[in-house]
Amino acid sequence: MDIRVCSIYDACVWFCPVLLVLMLPACGASVVIQRDAQFDVTYDDTVTSDNQTIYSYNHTVSRNKTEGVRVSVELLSESAQSPVLFVVRQKQAVLSFQVPLILRGLYQRKYQYTQVGRTLCQPPTKAEAETQFFYVDVSTLSSAGVHYQLRVSRVDSFTLQTDKKFSFNATPSQPQFFKYMFPDGVDTVIVKVNSQKNFPCSVMSIQDIQCPVYDLDNNVAFIGMYQTMTTTAAITVQRKDFPSNSFYVVVVVKTEDEACGGPLRFYPLLPDQLLDPGNRSKTLDVIVSPAINSEVYVMGMLFCLGIFLSFYLLTFLVACVENKRYDTVFEEAALNLKHDAMLCFCVLDRSLESVARSRQESLSSVEEDDYDTLVDIDSDKNIVRTKKFLCVSDLARKDKRILSKKYQIYFWNIATIAVFYALPVIQLVITYQTVVNVTGNQDICYYNFLCAHPLGALSSFNNILSNLGYVLLGLLFLLIVLQRDILHNRALERNESTALECGIPKHFGLYYAMGTALMMEGLLSACYHVCPNYTNFQFDTSFMYMIAGLCMLKLYQKRHPDINASAYSAYACLAAVIFFSVLGVVFGKGNTVFWIVFSVIHILATLLLSTQLYYMGRWRLDSGILRRMLNVIYTDCIRQCSGPMYIDRMVLLVMGNIVNWSLSAYGLIKRPNDFASYLLAIAICNLLLYFAFYIIMKLRSGERIQCLALVCILFTAVVWGFALFFFFQGLSTWQKTPAESREHNRECILLSFFDDHDIWHFLSSIAMFGSFLVLLTMDDDLDTVQRDKIYVF
């Protein structure tokens, strides 16, 4: 809020009531009645414009004990011409309010309250004990008598005790606030307010010890930190933010429930019509507990580093064992290949000799098969790719150096994308965190407030730290790929036959891109958790789409190296996915037109991709596509009923279409609010389907899965299962209002530092790393098998 506005407001609060009281005698109020009043006594009086009543109270204020004082007023006259003004004058503060109290809601709706209760601000005193006087001035401009009741009482439980629950009631016109002092040795506390009722909607605020206290619905957001709440609110408070080592806990019940996701009241028929607020009393509990200390922070960081650095040690040990085994295997494979080559040469030599003798014996005629009239039958890609049974050698005919450069572009492109994407993201989330810290509005960010541990300017450091696994394991995967790349290049330099002619062609560009994407997922997920909300959820999901897309491309590239998509087209498609993700988040909620358009695009894209995969790219999308489709239907389905030429591919594509059409129908019918997660579910379902098909076809083709790859598959599957369990705990959700989201908040469950979502970060990073290792090692059994014996599926 603008400082000038606050200054004007404070000046009005202090001086306007005093001026009004001083001006009343000049307006005709000739009688001023002053009486000594007692605490806990109800005064039943009448006031008119001709008289003014001043109640004088005194109480003892001590430096080591703060005693709250509460003023309660009820207006008994039903139809007063003018409101009654109550001004409470203290030594260092002035509080004023009128009865009936008019509070505004949305769209200028007005609610009238005839019962008002306010707690007086208690400025600190330097003396050991001091007797202070304060006065309650009662006046009105109504010529008719206005009947009221006044009661001033002490609040015995005004100072909250650590770890002791206190219950109280509050209404919009009867807010409550309490004082808390940091005990020695405690630098951070968490203030929790709970209620058994969702509504009425309320607000908890943490304010410094100063007057006035902003404890009404229309001013509670002016200073300090605040949250709206239904059943739960929690704010972590640090001693360094409060020089007096104490603060006020303010609880205000709002006039309307719209901010907490409740229904909105009807519009008034008349512009100045006063609405009945109804019963908006709420019972709440408040408890202040010490937060974790620095030792827990250190333990949490060491635990996080220890888990992921242990993978580096384990990888080193496995690499040493595997290198020894691979050396033995490749030596045996090289000997076998040399022996096979010698046999082939001898057989070929004998066959050539026999052919030469036969030709010499019969020179009078020329056989038809002496000449090959189709010299390009083994080089024309249209012929090769339409063979019924393909081998990897058929789709690995291009120059290896050109393909390697082509796939390296994947890495350089994603590195460029990462830089241009991450820099503005980091700038934006720093701005978000600054806004939260400056305004105190904790409804901006959807944390798990029961387990949000601040560090410096960050409000939830643990949710950021737990993303470290993505970065460290992504870097480890890059190192593993680099080691394999170096070994493969050395084998090529030595012209080893196993590297040149055997196994799945080794292209590492996509692996480098996958490792980079995993590291970027960690960085951007950490940025998202600086201030999680629906406007920046895209940061957390963008590289998840990248990872899913790159994994599918890598699976396809294994057996189709010559015809895999280029980096430019692949990233263009992923950019389109992210574009639709943004549109869905902004416009998709409850928008039928958007869901119809998206479903149509989804189905068309599925059909086009299916056609591309089935025909290995040997088809054209042009004006004659419909004619060719009708011709195929007539010849293959009507004229003669023939099955598909490529049965395996057809099975995969039919299953893929069933899954995607089902997901499209689900989205069109249910229209889920979380469109980004729905889009991610589509990508993951397609990836899992393709991966399962690949494994099944691999085993069906007589290939085997080696021990290391099998261990990775089983380990990854188990970790994914546990990870998804913690993911679906749902500690917060930006699909609801901030107050409703806090209903899902839970306490920390690991080391008093990490919550369920942090464990999801740990496990999912490990599971993604394991999934990458599966892709890297699952075809190691083919490293000694010639490519013309490896089937394409």
GROMACS .gro file of N, CA and C in nm, residues 4 46 114 122 124 199 220 284-285 306 351 371 388 417 477 505 517 556 631 639 676 730 740 749 767 778:
model
   78
    4ARG      N    1   0.184   0.715   0.159
    4ARG     CA    2   0.105   0.839   0.176
    4ARG      C    3  -0.038   0.807   0.214
   46THR      N    4  -2.868   0.608   2.745
   46THR     CA    5  -2.927   0.670   2.626
   46THR      C    6  -2.850   0.797   2.594
  114THR      N    7  -2.512  -0.427   1.470
  114THR     CA    8  -2.550  -0.348   1.589
  114THR      C    9  -2.472  -0.389   1.713
  122GLN      N   10  -0.246  -0.185   2.303
  122GLN     CA   11  -0.173  -0.163   2.427
  122GLN      C   12  -0.029  -0.126   2.396
  124PRO      N   13   0.356  -0.032   2.451
  124PRO     CA   14   0.445  -0.074   2.560
  124PRO      C   15   0.480   0.043   2.650
  199PHE      N   16  -1.700  -2.208   0.692
  199PHE     CA   17  -1.751  -2.072   0.678
  199PHE      C   18  -1.814  -2.027   0.809
  220VAL      N   19  -0.758  -0.495   0.727
  220VAL     CA   20  -0.667  -0.593   0.785
  220VAL      C   21  -0.547  -0.621   0.693
  284LEU      N   22  -1.277  -2.033   1.685
  284LEU     CA   23  -1.143  -2.065   1.634
  284LEU      C   24  -1.049  -2.100   1.747
  285ASP      N   25  -0.942  -2.173   1.713
  285ASP     CA   26  -0.835  -2.207   1.806
  285ASP      C   27  -0.705  -2.149   1.752
  306GLY      N   28   2.346  -3.623   0.059
  306GLY     CA   29   2.392  -3.760   0.079
  306GLY      C   30   2.323  -3.860  -0.010
  351SER      N   31   3.216  -7.030  -5.466
  351SER     CA   32   3.099  -7.009  -5.552
  351SER      C   33   3.135  -6.933  -5.677
  371TYR      N   34   2.223  -6.054  -6.548
  371TYR     CA   35   2.214  -5.909  -6.535
  371TYR      C   36   2.101  -5.874  -6.438
  388LYS      N   37   0.831  -5.593  -4.600
  388LYS     CA   38   0.743  -5.643  -4.494
  388LYS      C   39   0.819  -5.664  -4.365
  417ILE      N   40   1.734  -2.326  -2.566
  417ILE     CA   41   1.599  -2.305  -2.511
  417ILE      C   42   1.605  -2.286  -2.360
  477PHE      N   43   2.373  -3.842  -1.526
  477PHE     CA   44   2.337  -3.910  -1.651
  477PHE      C   45   2.420  -3.856  -1.768
  505PRO      N   46   2.265  -4.857  -3.365
  505PRO     CA   47   2.357  -4.745  -3.394
  505PRO      C   48   2.364  -4.647  -3.278
  517ALA      N   49   1.747  -3.180  -2.010
  517ALA     CA   50   1.607  -3.155  -1.976
  517ALA      C   51   1.579  -3.191  -1.831
  556TYR      N   52   1.205  -4.444  -3.055
  556TYR     CA   53   1.184  -4.461  -3.199
  556TYR      C   54   1.317  -4.459  -3.273
  631ASN      N   55  -0.907  -4.522  -5.248
  631ASN     CA   56  -0.853  -4.631  -5.329
  631ASN      C   57  -0.804  -4.746  -5.241
  639ARG      N   58  -1.283  -5.475  -5.235
  639ARG     CA   59  -1.254  -5.567  -5.347
  639ARG      C   60  -1.198  -5.700  -5.296
  676ALA      N   61  -0.299  -2.844  -1.754
  676ALA     CA   62  -0.157  -2.876  -1.772
  676ALA      C   63  -0.128  -3.020  -1.730
  730GLY      N   64  -0.154  -3.456  -0.250
  730GLY     CA   65  -0.221  -3.327  -0.274
  730GLY      C   66  -0.219  -3.234  -0.154
  740GLU      N   67  -0.909  -2.255   0.059
  740GLU     CA   68  -0.946  -2.396   0.040
  740GLU      C   69  -0.823  -2.482   0.021
  749ILE      N   70   0.688  -3.477   0.738
  749ILE     CA   71   0.691  -3.619   0.772
  749ILE      C   72   0.831  -3.678   0.769
  767ALA      N   73   1.343  -4.185  -1.006
  767ALA     CA   74   1.272  -4.267  -1.104
  767ALA      C   75   1.301  -4.221  -1.247
  778MET      N   76   1.895  -5.088  -2.221
  778MET     CA   77   1.805  -5.198  -2.251
  778MET      C   78   1.843  -5.276  -2.378
   0.00000   0.00000   0.00000
